[in-house]
mmCIF file with all atom_site columns, N, CA, C and O in Angstrom:
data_model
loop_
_atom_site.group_PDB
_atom_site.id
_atom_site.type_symbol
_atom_site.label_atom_id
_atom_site.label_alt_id
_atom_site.label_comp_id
_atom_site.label_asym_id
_atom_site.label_entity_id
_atom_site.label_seq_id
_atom_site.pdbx_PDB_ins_code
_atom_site.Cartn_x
_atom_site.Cartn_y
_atom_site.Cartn_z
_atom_site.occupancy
_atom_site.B_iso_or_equiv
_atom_site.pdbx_formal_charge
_atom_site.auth_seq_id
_atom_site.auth_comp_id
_atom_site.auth_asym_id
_atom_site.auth_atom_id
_atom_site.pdbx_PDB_model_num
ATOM 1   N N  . UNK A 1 1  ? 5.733   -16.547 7.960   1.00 66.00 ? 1  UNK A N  1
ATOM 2   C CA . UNK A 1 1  ? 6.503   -15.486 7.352   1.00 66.00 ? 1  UNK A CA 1
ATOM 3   C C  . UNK A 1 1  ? 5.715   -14.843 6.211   1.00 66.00 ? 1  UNK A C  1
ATOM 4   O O  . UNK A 1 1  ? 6.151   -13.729 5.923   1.00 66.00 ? 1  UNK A O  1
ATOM 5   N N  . UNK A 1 2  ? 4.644   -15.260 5.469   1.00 87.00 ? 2  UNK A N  1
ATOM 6   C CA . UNK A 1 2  ? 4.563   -14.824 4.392   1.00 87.00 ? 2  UNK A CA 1
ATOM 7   C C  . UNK A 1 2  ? 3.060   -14.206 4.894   1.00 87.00 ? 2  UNK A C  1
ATOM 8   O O  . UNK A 1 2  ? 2.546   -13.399 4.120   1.00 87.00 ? 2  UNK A O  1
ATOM 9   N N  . UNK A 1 3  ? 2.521   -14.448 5.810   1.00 91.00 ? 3  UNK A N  1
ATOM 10  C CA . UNK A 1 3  ? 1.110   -13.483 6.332   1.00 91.00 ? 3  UNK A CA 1
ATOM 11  C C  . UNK A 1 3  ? 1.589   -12.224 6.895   1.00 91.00 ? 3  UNK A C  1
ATOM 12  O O  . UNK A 1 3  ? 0.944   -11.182 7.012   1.00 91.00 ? 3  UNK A O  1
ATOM 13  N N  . UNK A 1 4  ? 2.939   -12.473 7.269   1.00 92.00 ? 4  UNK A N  1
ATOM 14  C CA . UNK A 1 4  ? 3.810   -10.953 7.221   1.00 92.00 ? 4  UNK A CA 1
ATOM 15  C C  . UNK A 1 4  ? 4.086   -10.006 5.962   1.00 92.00 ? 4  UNK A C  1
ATOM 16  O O  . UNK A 1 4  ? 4.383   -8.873  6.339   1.00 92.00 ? 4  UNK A O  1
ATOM 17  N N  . UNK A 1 5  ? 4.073   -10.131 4.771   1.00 94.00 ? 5  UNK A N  1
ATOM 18  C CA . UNK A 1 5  ? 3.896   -9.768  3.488   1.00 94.00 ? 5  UNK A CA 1
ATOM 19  C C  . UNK A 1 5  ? 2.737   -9.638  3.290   1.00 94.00 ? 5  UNK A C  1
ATOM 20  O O  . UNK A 1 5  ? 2.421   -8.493  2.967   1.00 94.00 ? 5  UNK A O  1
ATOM 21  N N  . UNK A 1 6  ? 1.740   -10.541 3.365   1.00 94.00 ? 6  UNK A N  1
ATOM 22  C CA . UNK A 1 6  ? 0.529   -10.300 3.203   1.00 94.00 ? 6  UNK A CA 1
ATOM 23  C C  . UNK A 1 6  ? -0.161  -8.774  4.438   1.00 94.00 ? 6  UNK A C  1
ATOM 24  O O  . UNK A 1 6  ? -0.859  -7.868  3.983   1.00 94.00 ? 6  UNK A O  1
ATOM 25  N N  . UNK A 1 7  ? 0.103   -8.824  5.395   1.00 95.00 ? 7  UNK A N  1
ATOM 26  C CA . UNK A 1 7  ? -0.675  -7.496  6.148   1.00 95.00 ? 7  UNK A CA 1
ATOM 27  C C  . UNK A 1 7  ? 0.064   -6.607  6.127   1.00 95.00 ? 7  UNK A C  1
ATOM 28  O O  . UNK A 1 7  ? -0.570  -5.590  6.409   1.00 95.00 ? 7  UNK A O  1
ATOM 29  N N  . UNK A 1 8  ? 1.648   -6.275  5.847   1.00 95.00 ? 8  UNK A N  1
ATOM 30  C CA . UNK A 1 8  ? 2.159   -5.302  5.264   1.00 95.00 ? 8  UNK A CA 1
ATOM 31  C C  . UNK A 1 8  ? 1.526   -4.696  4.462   1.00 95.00 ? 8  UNK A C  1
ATOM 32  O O  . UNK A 1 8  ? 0.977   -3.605  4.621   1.00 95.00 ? 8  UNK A O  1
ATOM 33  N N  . UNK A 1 9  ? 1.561   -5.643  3.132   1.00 95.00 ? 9  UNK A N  1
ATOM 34  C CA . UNK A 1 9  ? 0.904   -5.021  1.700   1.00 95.00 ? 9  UNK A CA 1
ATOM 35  C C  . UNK A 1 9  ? -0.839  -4.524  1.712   1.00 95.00 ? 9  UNK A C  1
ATOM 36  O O  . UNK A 1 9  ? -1.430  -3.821  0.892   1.00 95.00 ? 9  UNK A O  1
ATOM 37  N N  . UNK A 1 10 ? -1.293  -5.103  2.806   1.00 95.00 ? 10 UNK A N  1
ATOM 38  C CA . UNK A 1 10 ? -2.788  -5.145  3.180   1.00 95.00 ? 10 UNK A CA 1
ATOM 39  C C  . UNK A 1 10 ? -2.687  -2.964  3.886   1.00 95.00 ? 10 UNK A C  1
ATOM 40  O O  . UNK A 1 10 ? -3.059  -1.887  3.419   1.00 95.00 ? 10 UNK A O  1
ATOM 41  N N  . UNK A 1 11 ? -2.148  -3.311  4.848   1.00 96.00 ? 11 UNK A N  1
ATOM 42  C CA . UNK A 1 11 ? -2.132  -1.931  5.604   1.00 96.00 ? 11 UNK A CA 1
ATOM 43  C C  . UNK A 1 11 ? -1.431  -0.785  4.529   1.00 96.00 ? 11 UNK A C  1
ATOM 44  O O  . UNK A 1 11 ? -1.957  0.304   4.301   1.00 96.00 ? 11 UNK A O  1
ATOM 45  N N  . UNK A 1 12 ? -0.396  -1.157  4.038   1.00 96.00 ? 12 UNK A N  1
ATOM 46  C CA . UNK A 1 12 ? 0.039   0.025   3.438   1.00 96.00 ? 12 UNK A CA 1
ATOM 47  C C  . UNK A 1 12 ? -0.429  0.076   1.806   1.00 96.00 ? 12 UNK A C  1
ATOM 48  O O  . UNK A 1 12 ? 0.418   0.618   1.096   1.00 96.00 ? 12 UNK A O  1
ATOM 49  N N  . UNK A 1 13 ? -1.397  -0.305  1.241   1.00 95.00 ? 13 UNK A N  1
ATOM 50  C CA . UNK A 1 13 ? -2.456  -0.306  0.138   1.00 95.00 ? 13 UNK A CA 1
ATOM 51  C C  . UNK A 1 13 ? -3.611  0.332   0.667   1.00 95.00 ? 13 UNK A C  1
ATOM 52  O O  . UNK A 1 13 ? -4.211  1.014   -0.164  1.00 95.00 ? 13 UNK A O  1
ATOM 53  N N  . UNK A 1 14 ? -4.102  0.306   1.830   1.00 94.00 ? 14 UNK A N  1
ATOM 54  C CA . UNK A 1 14 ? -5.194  0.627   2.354   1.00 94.00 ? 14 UNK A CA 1
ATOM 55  C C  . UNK A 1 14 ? -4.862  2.722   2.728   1.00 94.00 ? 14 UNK A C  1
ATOM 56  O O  . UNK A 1 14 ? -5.584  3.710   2.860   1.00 94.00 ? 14 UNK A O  1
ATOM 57  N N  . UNK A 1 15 ? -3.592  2.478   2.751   1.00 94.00 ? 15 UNK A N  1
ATOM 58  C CA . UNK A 1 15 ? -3.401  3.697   3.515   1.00 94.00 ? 15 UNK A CA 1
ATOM 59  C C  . UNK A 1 15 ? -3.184  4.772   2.008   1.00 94.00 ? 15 UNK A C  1
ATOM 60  O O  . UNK A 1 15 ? -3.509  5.957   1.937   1.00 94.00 ? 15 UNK A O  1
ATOM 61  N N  . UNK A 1 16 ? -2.657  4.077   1.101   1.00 93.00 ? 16 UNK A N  1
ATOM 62  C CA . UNK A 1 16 ? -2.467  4.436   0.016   1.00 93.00 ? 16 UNK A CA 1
ATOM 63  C C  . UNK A 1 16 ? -3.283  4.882   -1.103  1.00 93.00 ? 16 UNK A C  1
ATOM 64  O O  . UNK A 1 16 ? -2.968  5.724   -1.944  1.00 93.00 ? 16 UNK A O  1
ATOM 65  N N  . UNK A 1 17 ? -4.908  3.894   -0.976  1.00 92.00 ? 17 UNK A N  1
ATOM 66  C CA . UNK A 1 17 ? -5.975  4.300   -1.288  1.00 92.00 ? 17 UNK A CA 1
ATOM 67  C C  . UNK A 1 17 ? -6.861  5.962   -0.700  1.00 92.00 ? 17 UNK A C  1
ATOM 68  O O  . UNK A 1 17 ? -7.655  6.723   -1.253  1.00 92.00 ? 17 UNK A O  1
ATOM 69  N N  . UNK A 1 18 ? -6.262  5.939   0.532   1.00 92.00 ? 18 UNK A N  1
ATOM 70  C CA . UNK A 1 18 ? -6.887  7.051   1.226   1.00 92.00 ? 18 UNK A CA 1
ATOM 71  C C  . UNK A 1 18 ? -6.103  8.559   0.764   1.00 92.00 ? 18 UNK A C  1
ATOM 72  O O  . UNK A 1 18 ? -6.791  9.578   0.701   1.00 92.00 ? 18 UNK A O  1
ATOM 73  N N  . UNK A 1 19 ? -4.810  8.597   0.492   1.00 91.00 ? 19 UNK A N  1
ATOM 74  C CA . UNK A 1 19 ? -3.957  9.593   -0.349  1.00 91.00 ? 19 UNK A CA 1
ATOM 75  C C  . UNK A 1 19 ? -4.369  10.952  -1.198  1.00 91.00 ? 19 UNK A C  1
ATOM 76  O O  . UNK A 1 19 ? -3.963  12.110  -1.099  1.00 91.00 ? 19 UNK A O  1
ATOM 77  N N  . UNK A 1 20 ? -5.541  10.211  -2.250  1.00 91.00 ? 20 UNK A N  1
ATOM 78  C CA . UNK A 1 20 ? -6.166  10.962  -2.991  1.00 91.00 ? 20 UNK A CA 1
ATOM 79  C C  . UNK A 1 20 ? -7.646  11.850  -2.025  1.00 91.00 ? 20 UNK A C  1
ATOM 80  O O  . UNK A 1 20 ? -8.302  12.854  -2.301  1.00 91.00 ? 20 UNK A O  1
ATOM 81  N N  . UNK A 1 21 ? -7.687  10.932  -0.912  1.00 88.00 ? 21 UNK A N  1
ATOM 82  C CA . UNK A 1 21 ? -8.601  11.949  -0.040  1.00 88.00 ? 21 UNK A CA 1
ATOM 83  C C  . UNK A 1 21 ? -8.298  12.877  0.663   1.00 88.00 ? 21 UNK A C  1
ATOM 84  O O  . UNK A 1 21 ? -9.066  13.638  1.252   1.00 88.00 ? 21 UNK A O  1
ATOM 85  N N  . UNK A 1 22 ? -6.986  12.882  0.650   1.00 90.00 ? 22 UNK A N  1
ATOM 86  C CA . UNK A 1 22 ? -6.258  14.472  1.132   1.00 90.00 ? 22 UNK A CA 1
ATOM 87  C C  . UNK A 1 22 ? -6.723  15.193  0.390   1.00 90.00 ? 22 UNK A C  1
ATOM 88  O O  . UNK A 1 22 ? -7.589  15.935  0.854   1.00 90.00 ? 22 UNK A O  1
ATOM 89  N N  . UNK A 1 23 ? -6.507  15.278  -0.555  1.00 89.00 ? 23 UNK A N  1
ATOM 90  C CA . UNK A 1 23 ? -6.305  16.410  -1.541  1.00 89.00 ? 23 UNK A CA 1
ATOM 91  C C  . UNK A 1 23 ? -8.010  17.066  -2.270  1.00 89.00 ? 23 UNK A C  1
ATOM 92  O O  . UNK A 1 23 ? -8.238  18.122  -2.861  1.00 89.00 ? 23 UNK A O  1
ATOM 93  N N  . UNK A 1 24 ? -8.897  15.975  -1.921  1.00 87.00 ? 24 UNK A N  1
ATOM 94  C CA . UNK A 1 24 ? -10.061 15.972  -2.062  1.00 87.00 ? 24 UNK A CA 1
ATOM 95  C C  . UNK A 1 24 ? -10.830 15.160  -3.575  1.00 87.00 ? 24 UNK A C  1
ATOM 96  O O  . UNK A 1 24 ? -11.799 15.468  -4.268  1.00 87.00 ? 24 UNK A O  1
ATOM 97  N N  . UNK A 1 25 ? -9.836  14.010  -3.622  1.00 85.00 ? 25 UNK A N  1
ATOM 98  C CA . UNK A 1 25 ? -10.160 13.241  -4.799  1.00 85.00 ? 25 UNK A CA 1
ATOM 99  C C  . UNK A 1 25 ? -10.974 12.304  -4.273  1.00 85.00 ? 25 UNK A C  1
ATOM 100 O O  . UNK A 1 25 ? -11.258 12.190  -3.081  1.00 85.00 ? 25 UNK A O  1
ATOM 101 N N  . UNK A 1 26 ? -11.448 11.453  -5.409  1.00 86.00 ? 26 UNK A N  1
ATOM 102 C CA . UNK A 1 26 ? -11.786 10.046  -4.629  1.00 86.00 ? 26 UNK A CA 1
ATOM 103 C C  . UNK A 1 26 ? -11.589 9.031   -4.736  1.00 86.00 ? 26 UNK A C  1
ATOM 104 O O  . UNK A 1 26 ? -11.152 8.763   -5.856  1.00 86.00 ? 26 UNK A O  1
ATOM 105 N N  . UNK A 1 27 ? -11.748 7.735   -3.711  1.00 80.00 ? 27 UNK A N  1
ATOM 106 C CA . UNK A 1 27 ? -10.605 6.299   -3.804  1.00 80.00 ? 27 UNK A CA 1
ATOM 107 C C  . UNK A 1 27 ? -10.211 5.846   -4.620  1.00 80.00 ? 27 UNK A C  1
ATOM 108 O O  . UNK A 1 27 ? -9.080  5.493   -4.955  1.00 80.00 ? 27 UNK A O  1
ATOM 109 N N  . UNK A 1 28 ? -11.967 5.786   -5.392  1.00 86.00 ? 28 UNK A N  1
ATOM 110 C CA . UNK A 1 28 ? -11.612 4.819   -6.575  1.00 86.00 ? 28 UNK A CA 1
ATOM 111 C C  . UNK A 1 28 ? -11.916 5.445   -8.097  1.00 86.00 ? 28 UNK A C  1
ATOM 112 O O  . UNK A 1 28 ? -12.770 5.225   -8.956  1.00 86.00 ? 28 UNK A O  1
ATOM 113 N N  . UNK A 1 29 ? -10.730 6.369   -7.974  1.00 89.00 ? 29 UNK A N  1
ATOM 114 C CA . UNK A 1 29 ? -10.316 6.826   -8.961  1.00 89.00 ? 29 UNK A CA 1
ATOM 115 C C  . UNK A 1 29 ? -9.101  6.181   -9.486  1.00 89.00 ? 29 UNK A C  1
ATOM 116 O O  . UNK A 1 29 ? -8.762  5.112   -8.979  1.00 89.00 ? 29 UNK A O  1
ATOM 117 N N  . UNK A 1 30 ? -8.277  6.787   -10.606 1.00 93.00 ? 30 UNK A N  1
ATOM 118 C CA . UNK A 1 30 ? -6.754  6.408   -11.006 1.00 93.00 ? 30 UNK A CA 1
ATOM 119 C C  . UNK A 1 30 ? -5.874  6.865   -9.956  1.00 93.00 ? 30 UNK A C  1
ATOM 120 O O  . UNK A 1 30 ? -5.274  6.026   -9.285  1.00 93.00 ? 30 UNK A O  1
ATOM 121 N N  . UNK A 1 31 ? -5.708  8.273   -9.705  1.00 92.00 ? 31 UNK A N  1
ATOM 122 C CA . UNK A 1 31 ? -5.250  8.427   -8.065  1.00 92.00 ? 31 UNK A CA 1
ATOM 123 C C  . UNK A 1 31 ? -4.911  7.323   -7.375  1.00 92.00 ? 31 UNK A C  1
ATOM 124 O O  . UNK A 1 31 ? -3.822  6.905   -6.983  1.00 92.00 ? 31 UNK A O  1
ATOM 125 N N  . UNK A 1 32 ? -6.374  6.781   -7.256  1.00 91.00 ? 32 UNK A N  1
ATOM 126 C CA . UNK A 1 32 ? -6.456  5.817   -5.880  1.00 91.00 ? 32 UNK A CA 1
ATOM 127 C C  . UNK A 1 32 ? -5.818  5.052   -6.086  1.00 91.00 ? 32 UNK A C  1
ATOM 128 O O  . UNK A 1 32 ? -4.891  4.578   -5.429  1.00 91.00 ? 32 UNK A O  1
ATOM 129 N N  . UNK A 1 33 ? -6.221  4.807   -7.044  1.00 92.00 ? 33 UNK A N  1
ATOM 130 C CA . UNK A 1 33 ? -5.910  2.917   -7.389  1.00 92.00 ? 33 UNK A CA 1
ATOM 131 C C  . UNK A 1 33 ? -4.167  2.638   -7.755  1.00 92.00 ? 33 UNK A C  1
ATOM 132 O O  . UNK A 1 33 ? -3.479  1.631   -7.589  1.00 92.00 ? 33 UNK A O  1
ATOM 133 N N  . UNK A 1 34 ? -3.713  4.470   -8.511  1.00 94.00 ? 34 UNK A N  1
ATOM 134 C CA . UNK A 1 34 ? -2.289  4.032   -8.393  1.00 94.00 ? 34 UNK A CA 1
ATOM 135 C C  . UNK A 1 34 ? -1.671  4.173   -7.271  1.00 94.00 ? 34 UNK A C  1
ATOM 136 O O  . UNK A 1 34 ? -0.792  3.326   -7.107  1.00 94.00 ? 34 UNK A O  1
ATOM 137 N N  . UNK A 1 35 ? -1.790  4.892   -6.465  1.00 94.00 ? 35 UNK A N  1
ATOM 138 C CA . UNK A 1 35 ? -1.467  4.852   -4.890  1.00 94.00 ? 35 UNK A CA 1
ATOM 139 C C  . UNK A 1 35 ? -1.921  3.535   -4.148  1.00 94.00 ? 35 UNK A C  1
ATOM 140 O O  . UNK A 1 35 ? -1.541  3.003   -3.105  1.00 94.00 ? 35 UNK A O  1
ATOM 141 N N  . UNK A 1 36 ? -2.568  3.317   -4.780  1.00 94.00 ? 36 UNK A N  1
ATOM 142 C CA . UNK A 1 36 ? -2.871  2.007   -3.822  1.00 94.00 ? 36 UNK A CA 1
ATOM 143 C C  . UNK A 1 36 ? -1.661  0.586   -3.869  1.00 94.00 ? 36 UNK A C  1
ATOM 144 O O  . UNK A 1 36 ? -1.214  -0.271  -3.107  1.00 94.00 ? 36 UNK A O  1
ATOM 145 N N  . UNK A 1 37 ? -1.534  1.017   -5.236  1.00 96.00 ? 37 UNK A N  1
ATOM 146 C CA . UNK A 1 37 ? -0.151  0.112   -5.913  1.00 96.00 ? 37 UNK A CA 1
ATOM 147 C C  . UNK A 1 37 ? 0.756   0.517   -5.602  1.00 96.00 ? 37 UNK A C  1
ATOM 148 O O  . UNK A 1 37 ? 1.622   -0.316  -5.336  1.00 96.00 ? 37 UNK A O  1
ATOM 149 N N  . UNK A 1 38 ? 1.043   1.669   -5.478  1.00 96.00 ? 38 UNK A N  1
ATOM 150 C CA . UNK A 1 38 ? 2.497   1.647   -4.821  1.00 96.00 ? 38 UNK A CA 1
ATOM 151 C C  . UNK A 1 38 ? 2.622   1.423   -2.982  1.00 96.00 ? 38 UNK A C  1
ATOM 152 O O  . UNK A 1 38 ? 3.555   0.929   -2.349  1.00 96.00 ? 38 UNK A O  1
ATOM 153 N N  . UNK A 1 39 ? 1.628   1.853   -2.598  1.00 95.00 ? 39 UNK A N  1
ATOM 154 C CA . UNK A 1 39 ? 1.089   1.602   -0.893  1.00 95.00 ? 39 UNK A CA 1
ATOM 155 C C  . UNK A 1 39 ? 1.545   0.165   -0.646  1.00 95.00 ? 39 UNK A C  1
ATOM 156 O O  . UNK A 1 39 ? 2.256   -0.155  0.307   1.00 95.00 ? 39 UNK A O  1
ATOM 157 N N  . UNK A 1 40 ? 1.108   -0.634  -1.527  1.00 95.00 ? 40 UNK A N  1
ATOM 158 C CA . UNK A 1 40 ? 1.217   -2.233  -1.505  1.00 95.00 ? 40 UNK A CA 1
ATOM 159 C C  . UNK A 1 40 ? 2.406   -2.770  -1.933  1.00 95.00 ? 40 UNK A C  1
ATOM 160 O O  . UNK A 1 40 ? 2.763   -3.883  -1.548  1.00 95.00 ? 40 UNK A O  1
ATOM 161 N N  . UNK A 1 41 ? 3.242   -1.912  -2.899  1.00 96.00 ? 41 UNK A N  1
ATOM 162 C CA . UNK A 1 41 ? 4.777   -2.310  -3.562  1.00 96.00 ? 41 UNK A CA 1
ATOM 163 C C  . UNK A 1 41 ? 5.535   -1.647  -2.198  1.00 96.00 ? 41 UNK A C  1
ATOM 164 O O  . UNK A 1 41 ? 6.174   -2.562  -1.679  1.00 96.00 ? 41 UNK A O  1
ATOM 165 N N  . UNK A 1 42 ? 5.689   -0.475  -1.480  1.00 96.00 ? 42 UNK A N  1
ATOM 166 C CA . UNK A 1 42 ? 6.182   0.249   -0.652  1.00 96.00 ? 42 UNK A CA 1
ATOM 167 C C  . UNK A 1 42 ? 6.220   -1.266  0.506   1.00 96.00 ? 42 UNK A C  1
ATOM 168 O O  . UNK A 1 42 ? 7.118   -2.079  0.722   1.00 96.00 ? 42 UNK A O  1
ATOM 169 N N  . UNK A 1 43 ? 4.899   -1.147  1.025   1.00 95.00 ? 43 UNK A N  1
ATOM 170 C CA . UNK A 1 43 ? 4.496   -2.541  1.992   1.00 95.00 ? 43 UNK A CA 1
ATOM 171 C C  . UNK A 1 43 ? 5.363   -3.635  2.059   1.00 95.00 ? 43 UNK A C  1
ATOM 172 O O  . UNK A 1 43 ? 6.058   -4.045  2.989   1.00 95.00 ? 43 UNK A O  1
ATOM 173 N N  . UNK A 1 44 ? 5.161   -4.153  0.597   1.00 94.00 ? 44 UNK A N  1
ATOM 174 C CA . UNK A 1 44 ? 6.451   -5.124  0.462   1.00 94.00 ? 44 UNK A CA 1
ATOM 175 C C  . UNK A 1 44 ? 8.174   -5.289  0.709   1.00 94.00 ? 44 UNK A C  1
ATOM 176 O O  . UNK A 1 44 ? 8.981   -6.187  0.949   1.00 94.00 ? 44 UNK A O  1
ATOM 177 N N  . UNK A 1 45 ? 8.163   -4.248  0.551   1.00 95.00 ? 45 UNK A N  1
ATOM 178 C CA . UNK A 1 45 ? 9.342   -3.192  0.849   1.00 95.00 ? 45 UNK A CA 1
ATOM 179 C C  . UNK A 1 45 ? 9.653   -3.395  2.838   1.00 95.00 ? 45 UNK A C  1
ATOM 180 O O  . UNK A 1 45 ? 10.523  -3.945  3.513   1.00 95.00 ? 45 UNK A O  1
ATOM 181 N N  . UNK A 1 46 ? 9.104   -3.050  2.970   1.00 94.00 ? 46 UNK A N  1
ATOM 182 C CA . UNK A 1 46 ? 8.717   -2.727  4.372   1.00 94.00 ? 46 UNK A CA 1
ATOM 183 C C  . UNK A 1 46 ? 9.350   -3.529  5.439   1.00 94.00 ? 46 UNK A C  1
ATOM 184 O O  . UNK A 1 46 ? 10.093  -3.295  6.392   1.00 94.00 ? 46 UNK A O  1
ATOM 185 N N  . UNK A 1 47 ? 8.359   -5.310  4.543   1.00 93.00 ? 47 UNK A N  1
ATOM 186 C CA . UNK A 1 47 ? 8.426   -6.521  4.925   1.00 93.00 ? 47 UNK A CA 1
ATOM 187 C C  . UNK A 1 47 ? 9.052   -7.137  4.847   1.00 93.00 ? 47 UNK A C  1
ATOM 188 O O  . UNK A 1 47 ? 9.102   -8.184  5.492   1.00 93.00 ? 47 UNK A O  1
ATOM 189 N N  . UNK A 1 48 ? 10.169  -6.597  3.635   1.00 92.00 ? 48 UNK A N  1
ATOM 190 C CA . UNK A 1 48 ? 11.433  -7.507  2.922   1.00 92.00 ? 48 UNK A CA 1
ATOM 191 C C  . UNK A 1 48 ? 12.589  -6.534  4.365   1.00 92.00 ? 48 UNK A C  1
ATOM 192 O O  . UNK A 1 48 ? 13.387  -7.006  5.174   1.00 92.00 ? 48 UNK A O  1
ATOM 193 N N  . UNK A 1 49 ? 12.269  -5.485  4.181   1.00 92.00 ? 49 UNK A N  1
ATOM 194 C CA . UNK A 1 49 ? 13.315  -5.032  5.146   1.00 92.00 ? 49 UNK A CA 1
ATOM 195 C C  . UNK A 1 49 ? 13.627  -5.031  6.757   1.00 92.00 ? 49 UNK A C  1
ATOM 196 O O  . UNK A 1 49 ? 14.582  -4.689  7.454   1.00 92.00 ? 49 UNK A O  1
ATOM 197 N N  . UNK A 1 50 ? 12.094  -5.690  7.028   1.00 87.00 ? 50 UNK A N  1
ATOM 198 C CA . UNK A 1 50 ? 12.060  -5.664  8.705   1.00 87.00 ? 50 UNK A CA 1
ATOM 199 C C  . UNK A 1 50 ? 12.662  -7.462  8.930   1.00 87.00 ? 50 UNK A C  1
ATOM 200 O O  . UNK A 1 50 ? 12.656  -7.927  10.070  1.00 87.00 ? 50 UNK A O  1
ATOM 201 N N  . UNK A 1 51 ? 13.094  -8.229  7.867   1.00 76.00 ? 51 UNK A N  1
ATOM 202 C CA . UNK A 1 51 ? 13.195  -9.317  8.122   1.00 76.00 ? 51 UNK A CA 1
ATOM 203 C C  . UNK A 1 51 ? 14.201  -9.600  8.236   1.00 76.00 ? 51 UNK A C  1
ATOM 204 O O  . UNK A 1 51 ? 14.487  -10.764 8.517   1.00 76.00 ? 51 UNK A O  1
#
C-alpha cells in the first residue's frame, strides 16, 4: 500500500516539475521546485483517494 503513495507522489512531482516548461521557464527554478511540491502534495491526494 504505501509504494502506492510513493509512485503517485513520484509521477505527479515529476509532471509538476515540467509546468514551468510550458511557459518557457526552467525546472530547476522556484517555479519548478514549487510545482513540484504541490505535483507531489496533489499525488498524495490522488492516492489517499483512489483507496
Amino acid at each position: 500500500m504505501q509504494s502506492r503513495y510513493w509512485l503517485a507522489m513520484l509521477i505527479c512531482s515529476t509532471i509538476g516539475v515540467f509546468v514551468p516548461a510550458l511557459w518557457g521557464g526552467e525546472m530547476l527554478s522556484y517555479p519548478g521546485v514549487l510545482f513540484s511540491c504541490v505535483g507531489g502534495a496533489v499525488g498524495l491526494w490522488i492516492a489517499d483517494r483512489t483507496r
